[in-house]
mmCIF file with all atom_site columns, C-alpha atoms in Angstrom:
data_model
loop_
_atom_site.group_PDB
_atom_site.id
_atom_site.type_symbol
_atom_site.label_atom_id
_atom_site.label_alt_id
_atom_site.label_comp_id
_atom_site.label_asym_id
_atom_site.label_entity_id
_atom_site.label_seq_id
_atom_site.pdbx_PDB_ins_code
_atom_site.Cartn_x
_atom_site.Cartn_y
_atom_site.Cartn_z
_atom_site.occupancy
_atom_site.B_iso_or_equiv
_atom_site.pdbx_formal_charge
_atom_site.auth_seq_id
_atom_site.auth_comp_id
_atom_site.auth_asym_id
_atom_site.auth_atom_id
_atom_site.pdbx_PDB_model_num
ATOM 1   C CA . MET A 1 1   ? -8.228  -27.908 22.576  1.00 0.00 ? 1   MET A CA 1
ATOM 2   C CA . GLU A 1 2   ? -11.439 -29.978 23.032  1.00 0.00 ? 2   GLU A CA 1
ATOM 3   C CA . THR A 1 3   ? -13.926 -27.173 23.503  1.00 0.00 ? 3   THR A CA 1
ATOM 4   C CA . LEU A 1 4   ? -16.250 -25.186 21.169  1.00 0.00 ? 4   LEU A CA 1
ATOM 5   C CA . ASN A 1 5   ? -16.093 -22.204 23.259  1.00 0.00 ? 5   ASN A CA 1
ATOM 6   C CA . GLY A 1 6   ? -14.707 -19.955 20.421  1.00 0.00 ? 6   GLY A CA 1
ATOM 7   C CA . ILE A 1 7   ? -16.902 -21.157 18.125  1.00 0.00 ? 7   ILE A CA 1
ATOM 8   C CA . GLU A 1 8   ? -18.968 -18.395 16.241  1.00 0.00 ? 8   GLU A CA 1
ATOM 9   C CA . LEU A 1 9   ? -21.717 -20.304 15.080  1.00 0.00 ? 9   LEU A CA 1
ATOM 10  C CA . LEU A 1 10  ? -22.383 -21.758 18.212  1.00 0.00 ? 10  LEU A CA 1
ATOM 11  C CA . SER A 1 11  ? -21.771 -18.290 20.584  1.00 0.00 ? 11  SER A CA 1
ATOM 12  C CA . SER A 1 12  ? -25.561 -18.154 21.259  1.00 0.00 ? 12  SER A CA 1
ATOM 13  C CA . LEU A 1 13  ? -25.645 -21.219 22.947  1.00 0.00 ? 13  LEU A CA 1
ATOM 14  C CA . ALA A 1 14  ? -25.583 -21.573 26.939  1.00 0.00 ? 14  ALA A CA 1
ATOM 15  C CA . PRO A 1 15  ? -21.973 -22.968 28.221  1.00 0.00 ? 15  PRO A CA 1
ATOM 16  C CA . ASP A 1 16  ? -23.204 -26.245 28.994  1.00 0.00 ? 16  ASP A CA 1
ATOM 17  C CA . ALA A 1 17  ? -25.143 -26.519 25.872  1.00 0.00 ? 17  ALA A CA 1
ATOM 18  C CA . ARG A 1 18  ? -21.755 -25.891 24.418  1.00 0.00 ? 18  ARG A CA 1
ATOM 19  C CA . ASP A 1 19  ? -19.971 -28.525 26.300  1.00 0.00 ? 19  ASP A CA 1
ATOM 20  C CA . ALA A 1 20  ? -22.208 -31.212 25.695  1.00 0.00 ? 20  ALA A CA 1
ATOM 21  C CA . LEU A 1 21  ? -21.929 -31.372 22.403  1.00 0.00 ? 21  LEU A CA 1
ATOM 22  C CA . ALA A 1 22  ? -18.148 -30.959 22.430  1.00 0.00 ? 22  ALA A CA 1
ATOM 23  C CA . ARG A 1 23  ? -18.613 -33.811 23.726  1.00 0.00 ? 23  ARG A CA 1
ATOM 24  C CA . ARG A 1 24  ? -20.618 -35.422 21.103  1.00 0.00 ? 24  ARG A CA 1
ATOM 25  C CA . CYS A 1 25  ? -17.606 -34.136 19.051  1.00 0.00 ? 25  CYS A CA 1
ATOM 26  C CA . THR A 1 26  ? -14.445 -36.409 17.597  1.00 0.00 ? 26  THR A CA 1
ATOM 27  C CA . TRP A 1 27  ? -11.702 -34.512 17.852  1.00 0.00 ? 27  TRP A CA 1
ATOM 28  C CA . ARG A 1 28  ? -9.162  -34.566 15.126  1.00 0.00 ? 28  ARG A CA 1
ATOM 29  C CA . SER A 1 29  ? -5.721  -32.911 14.334  1.00 0.00 ? 29  SER A CA 1
ATOM 30  C CA . TYR A 1 30  ? -4.475  -32.238 10.567  1.00 0.00 ? 30  TYR A CA 1
ATOM 31  C CA . ARG A 1 31  ? -0.996  -31.559 9.262   1.00 0.00 ? 31  ARG A CA 1
ATOM 32  C CA . TYR A 1 32  ? -0.149  -29.021 6.349   1.00 0.00 ? 32  TYR A CA 1
ATOM 33  C CA . HIS A 1 33  ? -2.248  -29.275 3.331   1.00 0.00 ? 33  HIS A CA 1
ATOM 34  C CA . GLN A 1 34  ? -3.897  -32.698 4.310   1.00 0.00 ? 34  GLN A CA 1
ATOM 35  C CA . GLU A 1 35  ? -6.899  -33.294 3.658   1.00 0.00 ? 35  GLU A CA 1
ATOM 36  C CA . ILE A 1 36  ? -9.933  -33.283 5.666   1.00 0.00 ? 36  ILE A CA 1
ATOM 37  C CA . ILE A 1 37  ? -12.997 -34.284 3.592   1.00 0.00 ? 37  ILE A CA 1
ATOM 38  C CA . SER A 1 38  ? -12.943 -35.078 -0.204  1.00 0.00 ? 38  SER A CA 1
ATOM 39  C CA . ARG A 1 39  ? -15.755 -34.388 -2.569  1.00 0.00 ? 39  ARG A CA 1
ATOM 40  C CA . GLU A 1 40  ? -16.427 -38.276 -3.143  1.00 0.00 ? 40  GLU A CA 1
ATOM 41  C CA . MET A 1 41  ? -16.590 -38.817 0.978   1.00 0.00 ? 41  MET A CA 1
ATOM 42  C CA . GLU A 1 42  ? -20.108 -40.160 1.964   1.00 0.00 ? 42  GLU A CA 1
ATOM 43  C CA . THR A 1 43  ? -19.998 -38.778 5.588   1.00 0.00 ? 43  THR A CA 1
ATOM 44  C CA . ARG A 1 44  ? -22.285 -35.928 6.261   1.00 0.00 ? 44  ARG A CA 1
ATOM 45  C CA . ASP A 1 45  ? -20.605 -35.274 9.341   1.00 0.00 ? 45  ASP A CA 1
ATOM 46  C CA . VAL A 1 46  ? -20.374 -30.665 10.637  1.00 0.00 ? 46  VAL A CA 1
ATOM 47  C CA . PHE A 1 47  ? -16.462 -29.719 11.750  1.00 0.00 ? 47  PHE A CA 1
ATOM 48  C CA . PHE A 1 48  ? -15.723 -26.943 13.879  1.00 0.00 ? 48  PHE A CA 1
ATOM 49  C CA . ILE A 1 49  ? -11.932 -25.157 13.705  1.00 0.00 ? 49  ILE A CA 1
ATOM 50  C CA . VAL A 1 50  ? -10.806 -24.435 16.792  1.00 0.00 ? 50  VAL A CA 1
ATOM 51  C CA . ALA A 1 51  ? -7.022  -24.494 15.811  1.00 0.00 ? 51  ALA A CA 1
ATOM 52  C CA . GLY A 1 52  ? -5.547  -23.102 12.476  1.00 0.00 ? 52  GLY A CA 1
ATOM 53  C CA . SER A 1 53  ? -7.501  -22.743 9.270   1.00 0.00 ? 53  SER A CA 1
ATOM 54  C CA . VAL A 1 54  ? -8.798  -24.551 6.077   1.00 0.00 ? 54  VAL A CA 1
ATOM 55  C CA . ARG A 1 55  ? -9.492  -24.060 2.542   1.00 0.00 ? 55  ARG A CA 1
ATOM 56  C CA . VAL A 1 56  ? -12.223 -24.842 0.459   1.00 0.00 ? 56  VAL A CA 1
ATOM 57  C CA . VAL A 1 57  ? -11.319 -26.450 -3.213  1.00 0.00 ? 57  VAL A CA 1
ATOM 58  C CA . ASN A 1 58  ? -12.057 -28.607 -6.094  1.00 0.00 ? 58  ASN A CA 1
ATOM 59  C CA . TRP A 1 59  ? -9.958  -29.567 -8.964  1.00 0.00 ? 59  TRP A CA 1
ATOM 60  C CA . SER A 1 60  ? -10.729 -29.856 -12.986 1.00 0.00 ? 60  SER A CA 1
ATOM 61  C CA . TYR A 1 61  ? -10.284 -32.794 -14.551 1.00 0.00 ? 61  TYR A CA 1
ATOM 62  C CA . SER A 1 62  ? -6.846  -31.253 -15.728 1.00 0.00 ? 62  SER A CA 1
ATOM 63  C CA . GLY A 1 63  ? -5.775  -30.926 -11.940 1.00 0.00 ? 63  GLY A CA 1
ATOM 64  C CA . ARG A 1 64  ? -5.849  -27.006 -12.133 1.00 0.00 ? 64  ARG A CA 1
ATOM 65  C CA . GLU A 1 65  ? -7.042  -26.261 -8.434  1.00 0.00 ? 65  GLU A CA 1
ATOM 66  C CA . VAL A 1 66  ? -10.134 -23.740 -7.967  1.00 0.00 ? 66  VAL A CA 1
ATOM 67  C CA . SER A 1 67  ? -10.259 -22.422 -4.802  1.00 0.00 ? 67  SER A CA 1
ATOM 68  C CA . PHE A 1 68  ? -13.714 -21.319 -3.212  1.00 0.00 ? 68  PHE A CA 1
ATOM 69  C CA . ASP A 1 69  ? -13.142 -20.054 0.570   1.00 0.00 ? 69  ASP A CA 1
ATOM 70  C CA . ASP A 1 70  ? -10.715 -19.567 3.608   1.00 0.00 ? 70  ASP A CA 1
ATOM 71  C CA . ILE A 1 71  ? -12.257 -20.801 6.813   1.00 0.00 ? 71  ILE A CA 1
ATOM 72  C CA . PRO A 1 72  ? -9.951  -19.668 9.653   1.00 0.00 ? 72  PRO A CA 1
ATOM 73  C CA . ALA A 1 73  ? -10.381 -20.946 13.434  1.00 0.00 ? 73  ALA A CA 1
ATOM 74  C CA . GLY A 1 74  ? -13.723 -20.198 14.928  1.00 0.00 ? 74  GLY A CA 1
ATOM 75  C CA . ARG A 1 75  ? -15.459 -20.739 12.078  1.00 0.00 ? 75  ARG A CA 1
ATOM 76  C CA . SER A 1 76  ? -17.386 -24.392 10.743  1.00 0.00 ? 76  SER A CA 1
ATOM 77  C CA . PHE A 1 77  ? -18.018 -26.454 7.957   1.00 0.00 ? 77  PHE A CA 1
ATOM 78  C CA . GLY A 1 78  ? -19.864 -28.957 6.069   1.00 0.00 ? 78  GLY A CA 1
ATOM 79  C CA . GLU A 1 79  ? -22.782 -27.555 7.271   1.00 0.00 ? 79  GLU A CA 1
ATOM 80  C CA . LEU A 1 80  ? -24.665 -27.848 3.455   1.00 0.00 ? 80  LEU A CA 1
ATOM 81  C CA . ALA A 1 81  ? -24.095 -31.913 3.630   1.00 0.00 ? 81  ALA A CA 1
ATOM 82  C CA . ALA A 1 82  ? -25.441 -32.017 6.738   1.00 0.00 ? 82  ALA A CA 1
ATOM 83  C CA . ILE A 1 83  ? -28.530 -30.166 5.888   1.00 0.00 ? 83  ILE A CA 1
ATOM 84  C CA . ASP A 1 84  ? -29.838 -31.327 2.904   1.00 0.00 ? 84  ASP A CA 1
ATOM 85  C CA . GLY A 1 85  ? -28.521 -34.770 3.160   1.00 0.00 ? 85  GLY A CA 1
ATOM 86  C CA . GLY A 1 86  ? -26.350 -34.446 -0.640  1.00 0.00 ? 86  GLY A CA 1
ATOM 87  C CA . ALA A 1 87  ? -23.248 -35.233 -1.572  1.00 0.00 ? 87  ALA A CA 1
ATOM 88  C CA . ARG A 1 88  ? -19.854 -33.249 -0.553  1.00 0.00 ? 88  ARG A CA 1
ATOM 89  C CA . SER A 1 89  ? -19.940 -29.982 -3.067  1.00 0.00 ? 89  SER A CA 1
ATOM 90  C CA . ALA A 1 90  ? -16.330 -29.597 -2.073  1.00 0.00 ? 90  ALA A CA 1
ATOM 91  C CA . SER A 1 91  ? -13.236 -30.753 -0.885  1.00 0.00 ? 91  SER A CA 1
ATOM 92  C CA . VAL A 1 92  ? -11.090 -28.967 2.174   1.00 0.00 ? 92  VAL A CA 1
ATOM 93  C CA . ILE A 1 93  ? -7.685  -29.239 3.148   1.00 0.00 ? 93  ILE A CA 1
ATOM 94  C CA . ALA A 1 94  ? -5.809  -28.185 5.873   1.00 0.00 ? 94  ALA A CA 1
ATOM 95  C CA . LEU A 1 95  ? -4.090  -24.671 5.314   1.00 0.00 ? 95  LEU A CA 1
ATOM 96  C CA . GLU A 1 96  ? -1.710  -25.187 8.727   1.00 0.00 ? 96  GLU A CA 1
ATOM 97  C CA . ALA A 1 97  ? -1.447  -27.524 11.757  1.00 0.00 ? 97  ALA A CA 1
ATOM 98  C CA . THR A 1 98  ? -5.170  -27.577 12.611  1.00 0.00 ? 98  THR A CA 1
ATOM 99  C CA . THR A 1 99  ? -7.814  -28.915 14.982  1.00 0.00 ? 99  THR A CA 1
ATOM 100 C CA . VAL A 1 100 ? -11.384 -29.773 14.322  1.00 0.00 ? 100 VAL A CA 1
ATOM 101 C CA . GLY A 1 101 ? -14.447 -31.024 16.148  1.00 0.00 ? 101 GLY A CA 1
ATOM 102 C CA . GLN A 1 102 ? -16.231 -33.480 14.073  1.00 0.00 ? 102 GLN A CA 1
ATOM 103 C CA . VAL A 1 103 ? -19.841 -34.266 15.101  1.00 0.00 ? 103 VAL A CA 1
ATOM 104 C CA . ASP A 1 104 ? -22.577 -36.343 13.495  1.00 0.00 ? 104 ASP A CA 1
ATOM 105 C CA . PRO A 1 105 ? -25.364 -34.340 11.077  1.00 0.00 ? 105 PRO A CA 1
ATOM 106 C CA . GLU A 1 106 ? -28.386 -35.474 12.896  1.00 0.00 ? 106 GLU A CA 1
ATOM 107 C CA . ILE A 1 107 ? -26.969 -33.902 16.293  1.00 0.00 ? 107 ILE A CA 1
ATOM 108 C CA . PHE A 1 108 ? -25.827 -30.893 14.989  1.00 0.00 ? 108 PHE A CA 1
ATOM 109 C CA . MET A 1 109 ? -29.479 -30.554 13.080  1.00 0.00 ? 109 MET A CA 1
ATOM 110 C CA . LYS A 1 110 ? -31.168 -31.516 16.204  1.00 0.00 ? 110 LYS A CA 1
ATOM 111 C CA . THR A 1 111 ? -28.634 -28.724 18.293  1.00 0.00 ? 111 THR A CA 1
ATOM 112 C CA . VAL A 1 112 ? -29.690 -26.355 15.427  1.00 0.00 ? 112 VAL A CA 1
ATOM 113 C CA . LEU A 1 113 ? -33.625 -27.102 15.832  1.00 0.00 ? 113 LEU A CA 1
ATOM 114 C CA . ASN A 1 114 ? -33.838 -26.830 19.167  1.00 0.00 ? 114 ASN A CA 1
ATOM 115 C CA . HIS A 1 115 ? -32.273 -23.588 19.704  1.00 0.00 ? 115 HIS A CA 1
ATOM 116 C CA . PRO A 1 116 ? -33.649 -20.618 17.256  1.00 0.00 ? 116 PRO A CA 1
ATOM 117 C CA . GLU A 1 117 ? -30.136 -18.400 16.958  1.00 0.00 ? 117 GLU A CA 1
ATOM 118 C CA . THR A 1 118 ? -27.970 -20.914 16.102  1.00 0.00 ? 118 THR A CA 1
ATOM 119 C CA . ALA A 1 119 ? -30.343 -21.789 13.671  1.00 0.00 ? 119 ALA A CA 1
ATOM 120 C CA . ARG A 1 120 ? -30.737 -17.718 12.769  1.00 0.00 ? 120 ARG A CA 1
ATOM 121 C CA . HIS A 1 121 ? -26.430 -17.876 12.783  1.00 0.00 ? 121 HIS A CA 1
ATOM 122 C CA . LEU A 1 122 ? -26.286 -20.853 10.665  1.00 0.00 ? 122 LEU A CA 1
ATOM 123 C CA . MET A 1 123 ? -29.067 -19.271 7.790   1.00 0.00 ? 123 MET A CA 1
ATOM 124 C CA . GLU A 1 124 ? -26.813 -15.745 8.097   1.00 0.00 ? 124 GLU A CA 1
ATOM 125 C CA . ARG A 1 125 ? -23.860 -17.895 7.382   1.00 0.00 ? 125 ARG A CA 1
ATOM 126 C CA . MET A 1 126 ? -25.570 -19.573 4.147   1.00 0.00 ? 126 MET A CA 1
ATOM 127 C CA . ALA A 1 127 ? -26.899 -16.033 3.091   1.00 0.00 ? 127 ALA A CA 1
ATOM 128 C CA . GLY A 1 128 ? -23.676 -15.120 2.779   1.00 0.00 ? 128 GLY A CA 1
ATOM 129 C CA . ILE A 1 129 ? -21.832 -18.308 0.892   1.00 0.00 ? 129 ILE A CA 1
ATOM 130 C CA . ILE A 1 130 ? -24.673 -17.471 -1.617  1.00 0.00 ? 130 ILE A CA 1
ATOM 131 C CA . ARG A 1 131 ? -23.724 -13.615 -1.641  1.00 0.00 ? 131 ARG A CA 1
ATOM 132 C CA . ARG A 1 132 ? -20.163 -14.564 -2.031  1.00 0.00 ? 132 ARG A CA 1
ATOM 133 C CA . SER A 1 133 ? -20.746 -16.950 -4.840  1.00 0.00 ? 133 SER A CA 1
ATOM 134 C CA . THR A 1 134 ? -23.538 -14.884 -6.939  1.00 0.00 ? 134 THR A CA 1
ATOM 135 C CA . GLU A 1 135 ? -20.735 -12.358 -7.003  1.00 0.00 ? 135 GLU A CA 1
ATOM 136 C CA . ARG A 1 136 ? -18.079 -14.755 -8.108  1.00 0.00 ? 136 ARG A CA 1
ATOM 137 C CA . ILE A 1 137 ? -20.522 -15.848 -10.809 1.00 0.00 ? 137 ILE A CA 1
ATOM 138 C CA . PHE A 1 138 ? -20.949 -12.377 -12.217 1.00 0.00 ? 138 PHE A CA 1
ATOM 139 C CA . GLU A 1 139 ? -16.931 -11.457 -11.743 1.00 0.00 ? 139 GLU A CA 1
ATOM 140 C CA . LEU A 1 140 ? -16.213 -14.816 -14.106 1.00 0.00 ? 140 LEU A CA 1
ATOM 141 C CA . SER A 1 141 ? -19.631 -13.967 -16.383 1.00 0.00 ? 141 SER A CA 1
ATOM 142 C CA . VAL A 1 142 ? -18.586 -10.271 -17.146 1.00 0.00 ? 142 VAL A CA 1
ATOM 143 C CA . TYR A 1 143 ? -14.923 -9.616  -16.392 1.00 0.00 ? 143 TYR A CA 1
ATOM 144 C CA . GLY A 1 144 ? -11.651 -10.911 -18.467 1.00 0.00 ? 144 GLY A CA 1
ATOM 145 C CA . ALA A 1 145 ? -8.821  -12.746 -16.062 1.00 0.00 ? 145 ALA A CA 1
ATOM 146 C CA . ASN A 1 146 ? -7.256  -9.034  -15.906 1.00 0.00 ? 146 ASN A CA 1
ATOM 147 C CA . ILE A 1 147 ? -10.111 -7.400  -14.287 1.00 0.00 ? 147 ILE A CA 1
ATOM 148 C CA . ARG A 1 148 ? -10.726 -10.792 -11.483 1.00 0.00 ? 148 ARG A CA 1
ATOM 149 C CA . ILE A 1 149 ? -7.072  -10.467 -10.484 1.00 0.00 ? 149 ILE A CA 1
ATOM 150 C CA . TYR A 1 150 ? -7.889  -6.634  -10.054 1.00 0.00 ? 150 TYR A CA 1
ATOM 151 C CA . ALA A 1 151 ? -10.994 -7.541  -7.995  1.00 0.00 ? 151 ALA A CA 1
ATOM 152 C CA . ASP A 1 152 ? -9.370  -10.113 -5.937  1.00 0.00 ? 152 ASP A CA 1
ATOM 153 C CA . LEU A 1 153 ? -6.289  -7.279  -4.665  1.00 0.00 ? 153 LEU A CA 1
ATOM 154 C CA . LEU A 1 154 ? -9.016  -4.975  -4.595  1.00 0.00 ? 154 LEU A CA 1
ATOM 155 C CA . HIS A 1 155 ? -11.450 -7.051  -1.669  1.00 0.00 ? 155 HIS A CA 1
ATOM 156 C CA . ALA A 1 156 ? -7.823  -8.312  -0.752  1.00 0.00 ? 156 ALA A CA 1
ATOM 157 C CA . ALA A 1 157 ? -6.799  -4.725  0.347   1.00 0.00 ? 157 ALA A CA 1
ATOM 158 C CA . GLU A 1 158 ? -10.416 -3.485  1.834   1.00 0.00 ? 158 GLU A CA 1
ATOM 159 C CA . ARG A 1 159 ? -9.852  -5.823  4.936   1.00 0.00 ? 159 ARG A CA 1
ATOM 160 C CA . ASN A 1 160 ? -7.085  -3.145  5.551   1.00 0.00 ? 160 ASN A CA 1
ATOM 161 C CA . ARG A 1 161 ? -7.861  0.229   4.192   1.00 0.00 ? 161 ARG A CA 1
ATOM 162 C CA . ARG A 1 162 ? -5.997  3.268   5.532   1.00 0.00 ? 162 ARG A CA 1
ATOM 163 C CA . ASP A 1 163 ? -7.191  6.884   6.087   1.00 0.00 ? 163 ASP A CA 1
ATOM 164 C CA . ASP A 1 164 ? -5.219  7.966   3.349   1.00 0.00 ? 164 ASP A CA 1
ATOM 165 C CA . ASN A 1 165 ? -7.305  5.651   1.205   1.00 0.00 ? 165 ASN A CA 1
ATOM 166 C CA . SER A 1 166 ? -4.301  3.526   0.866   1.00 0.00 ? 166 SER A CA 1
ATOM 167 C CA . ALA A 1 167 ? -3.961  -0.287  1.874   1.00 0.00 ? 167 ALA A CA 1
ATOM 168 C CA . VAL A 1 168 ? -1.060  -3.216  2.667   1.00 0.00 ? 168 VAL A CA 1
ATOM 169 C CA . ILE A 1 169 ? -1.864  -6.226  1.917   1.00 0.00 ? 169 ILE A CA 1
ATOM 170 C CA . SER A 1 170 ? 0.750   -9.236  3.992   1.00 0.00 ? 170 SER A CA 1
ATOM 171 C CA . PRO A 1 171 ? 1.947   -11.518 2.833   1.00 0.00 ? 171 PRO A CA 1
ATOM 172 C CA . ILE A 1 172 ? 2.541   -11.442 -0.680  1.00 0.00 ? 172 ILE A CA 1
ATOM 173 C CA . PRO A 1 173 ? -0.101  -13.119 -2.161  1.00 0.00 ? 173 PRO A CA 1
ATOM 174 C CA . ILE A 1 174 ? 0.710   -16.121 -3.524  1.00 0.00 ? 174 ILE A CA 1
ATOM 175 C CA . HIS A 1 175 ? 0.162   -15.912 -7.591  1.00 0.00 ? 175 HIS A CA 1
ATOM 176 C CA . SER A 1 176 ? -0.924  -19.510 -7.413  1.00 0.00 ? 176 SER A CA 1
ATOM 177 C CA . GLU A 1 177 ? -3.835  -19.062 -4.822  1.00 0.00 ? 177 GLU A CA 1
ATOM 178 C CA . ILE A 1 178 ? -5.046  -15.971 -6.936  1.00 0.00 ? 178 ILE A CA 1
ATOM 179 C CA . ALA A 1 179 ? -5.255  -18.115 -9.858  1.00 0.00 ? 179 ALA A CA 1
ATOM 180 C CA . ALA A 1 180 ? -6.930  -20.593 -7.956  1.00 0.00 ? 180 ALA A CA 1
ATOM 181 C CA . ARG A 1 181 ? -9.514  -17.682 -6.542  1.00 0.00 ? 181 ARG A CA 1
ATOM 182 C CA . VAL A 1 182 ? -10.300 -16.030 -10.024 1.00 0.00 ? 182 VAL A CA 1
ATOM 183 C CA . SER A 1 183 ? -9.717  -19.452 -12.593 1.00 0.00 ? 183 SER A CA 1
ATOM 184 C CA . THR A 1 184 ? -6.889  -18.042 -14.487 1.00 0.00 ? 184 THR A CA 1
ATOM 185 C CA . THR A 1 185 ? -2.981  -18.894 -14.834 1.00 0.00 ? 185 THR A CA 1
ATOM 186 C CA . ARG A 1 186 ? -0.038  -18.362 -12.075 1.00 0.00 ? 186 ARG A CA 1
ATOM 187 C CA . GLU A 1 187 ? 1.390   -16.899 -15.484 1.00 0.00 ? 187 GLU A CA 1
ATOM 188 C CA . THR A 1 188 ? -1.653  -14.494 -15.981 1.00 0.00 ? 188 THR A CA 1
ATOM 189 C CA . VAL A 1 189 ? -1.404  -13.230 -12.335 1.00 0.00 ? 189 VAL A CA 1
ATOM 190 C CA . ALA A 1 190 ? 2.422   -12.501 -12.854 1.00 0.00 ? 190 ALA A CA 1
ATOM 191 C CA . ARG A 1 191 ? 1.715   -10.761 -15.987 1.00 0.00 ? 191 ARG A CA 1
ATOM 192 C CA . VAL A 1 192 ? -1.235  -8.374  -14.315 1.00 0.00 ? 192 VAL A CA 1
ATOM 193 C CA . LEU A 1 193 ? 0.721   -7.712  -11.136 1.00 0.00 ? 193 LEU A CA 1
ATOM 194 C CA . GLY A 1 194 ? 3.898   -7.167  -13.096 1.00 0.00 ? 194 GLY A CA 1
ATOM 195 C CA . ASP A 1 195 ? 1.882   -4.432  -14.947 1.00 0.00 ? 195 ASP A CA 1
ATOM 196 C CA . LEU A 1 196 ? 0.427   -3.069  -12.581 1.00 0.00 ? 196 LEU A CA 1
ATOM 197 C CA . ALA A 1 197 ? 3.652   -2.210  -10.229 1.00 0.00 ? 197 ALA A CA 1
ATOM 198 C CA . ARG A 1 198 ? 5.147   -0.770  -13.577 1.00 0.00 ? 198 ARG A CA 1
ATOM 199 C CA . ARG A 1 199 ? 2.247   1.898   -13.153 1.00 0.00 ? 199 ARG A CA 1
ATOM 200 C CA . GLU A 1 200 ? 2.770   2.001   -9.955  1.00 0.00 ? 200 GLU A CA 1
ATOM 201 C CA . ILE A 1 201 ? -0.685  0.635   -9.272  1.00 0.00 ? 201 ILE A CA 1
ATOM 202 C CA . VAL A 1 202 ? 0.845   -1.335  -6.745  1.00 0.00 ? 202 VAL A CA 1
ATOM 203 C CA . ILE A 1 203 ? 4.649   -1.506  -4.952  1.00 0.00 ? 203 ILE A CA 1
ATOM 204 C CA . GLN A 1 204 ? 5.047   -4.730  -4.405  1.00 0.00 ? 204 GLN A CA 1
ATOM 205 C CA . GLU A 1 205 ? 8.016   -5.178  -1.338  1.00 0.00 ? 205 GLU A CA 1
ATOM 206 C CA . LYS A 1 206 ? 10.243  -8.095  0.452   1.00 0.00 ? 206 LYS A CA 1
ATOM 207 C CA . ASP A 1 207 ? 6.835   -9.418  2.466   1.00 0.00 ? 207 ASP A CA 1
ATOM 208 C CA . ARG A 1 208 ? 3.830   -7.294  1.338   1.00 0.00 ? 208 ARG A CA 1
ATOM 209 C CA . LEU A 1 209 ? 2.377   -5.311  -1.365  1.00 0.00 ? 209 LEU A CA 1
ATOM 210 C CA . THR A 1 210 ? 0.883   -2.321  -1.219  1.00 0.00 ? 210 THR A CA 1
ATOM 211 C CA . VAL A 1 211 ? -1.797  -0.147  -3.138  1.00 0.00 ? 211 VAL A CA 1
ATOM 212 C CA . PRO A 1 212 ? -1.212  3.752   -2.708  1.00 0.00 ? 212 PRO A CA 1
ATOM 213 C CA . ASP A 1 213 ? -4.455  4.435   -4.133  1.00 0.00 ? 213 ASP A CA 1
ATOM 214 C CA . MET A 1 214 ? -7.375  2.085   -3.480  1.00 0.00 ? 214 MET A CA 1
ATOM 215 C CA . ASP A 1 215 ? -9.827  4.479   -5.956  1.00 0.00 ? 215 ASP A CA 1
ATOM 216 C CA . LEU A 1 216 ? -7.414  4.626   -8.399  1.00 0.00 ? 216 LEU A CA 1
ATOM 217 C CA . LEU A 1 217 ? -7.302  0.119   -8.310  1.00 0.00 ? 217 LEU A CA 1
ATOM 218 C CA . ALA A 1 218 ? -11.694 0.441   -8.330  1.00 0.00 ? 218 ALA A CA 1
ATOM 219 C CA . GLU A 1 219 ? -11.349 2.815   -11.244 1.00 0.00 ? 219 GLU A CA 1
ATOM 220 C CA . LEU A 1 220 ? -9.480  0.302   -13.156 1.00 0.00 ? 220 LEU A CA 1
ATOM 221 C CA . ILE A 1 221 ? -12.219 -2.422  -12.724 1.00 0.00 ? 221 ILE A CA 1
ATOM 222 C CA . GLU A 1 222 ? -14.910 0.012   -13.572 1.00 0.00 ? 222 GLU A CA 1
ATOM 223 C CA . ASP A 1 223 ? -13.680 1.665   -16.931 1.00 0.00 ? 223 ASP A CA 1
#
C-alpha cells in the first residue's frame, strides 16, 4: 500500500520521483468515521489517499454537520494549508477503512515547484474547488431548501445518466448526508423526497433511487 502510483496529482511524475516522495511519507490507516485532520490542527501536511475515501466537513456551533466534498482513493487533500501556510479550512473524516500517505508541506511544495505538470494539476484541482464553491454559494443564496435538494439529486443522477434520459442513484442517498450538503434538516429532506416519490419524479426502491426523467427534475429547478 505504500506507493503513490495511483495518485492523480502525481501522475506526471517519473516513477523514481514518485517512489522518492513515497519514501518521505508517513503512512497511516484510519477506521470508519475516524478524524484524520481537524480544523483546529496546526499541521500543514498534505495527504494522499491510497485506499478508502474521506469526507471534508465542518460543524456549526449547534453541532450540525456541513459537508463540502467526498474524496475517493487516488486523490489528495490538505494542499491549501501547504500552499498559503494558513490554518485548516475544514476537518476531514474517513468514510471507510482508509490508508493515506502524509507528507511534510515543504517537501510537497518543493515537488510541485520542481515539476511544472504537477503544478498544473494542482492549479486545476484548486480551480475545480473554486468552481464548486461558487456554484454552492449561488444555490444557497438563490434557492430554497427544496430546490437545493432537487439540485443535489440532479448532480448525483448526472453521473449515472442513461441513454433513455433516466438515471439510477445507488445506494439510496442518506437523508442526513443530503442535509449536510445542502444546509437543511433531515426532516426537510425526507419530506421533499417523499413528495417527489408521490409525484413519481423519483422512484424509491430497496437499494436505489431511480429518476425516470432527468429533464423533468431539471425543469423543477428552473421553474
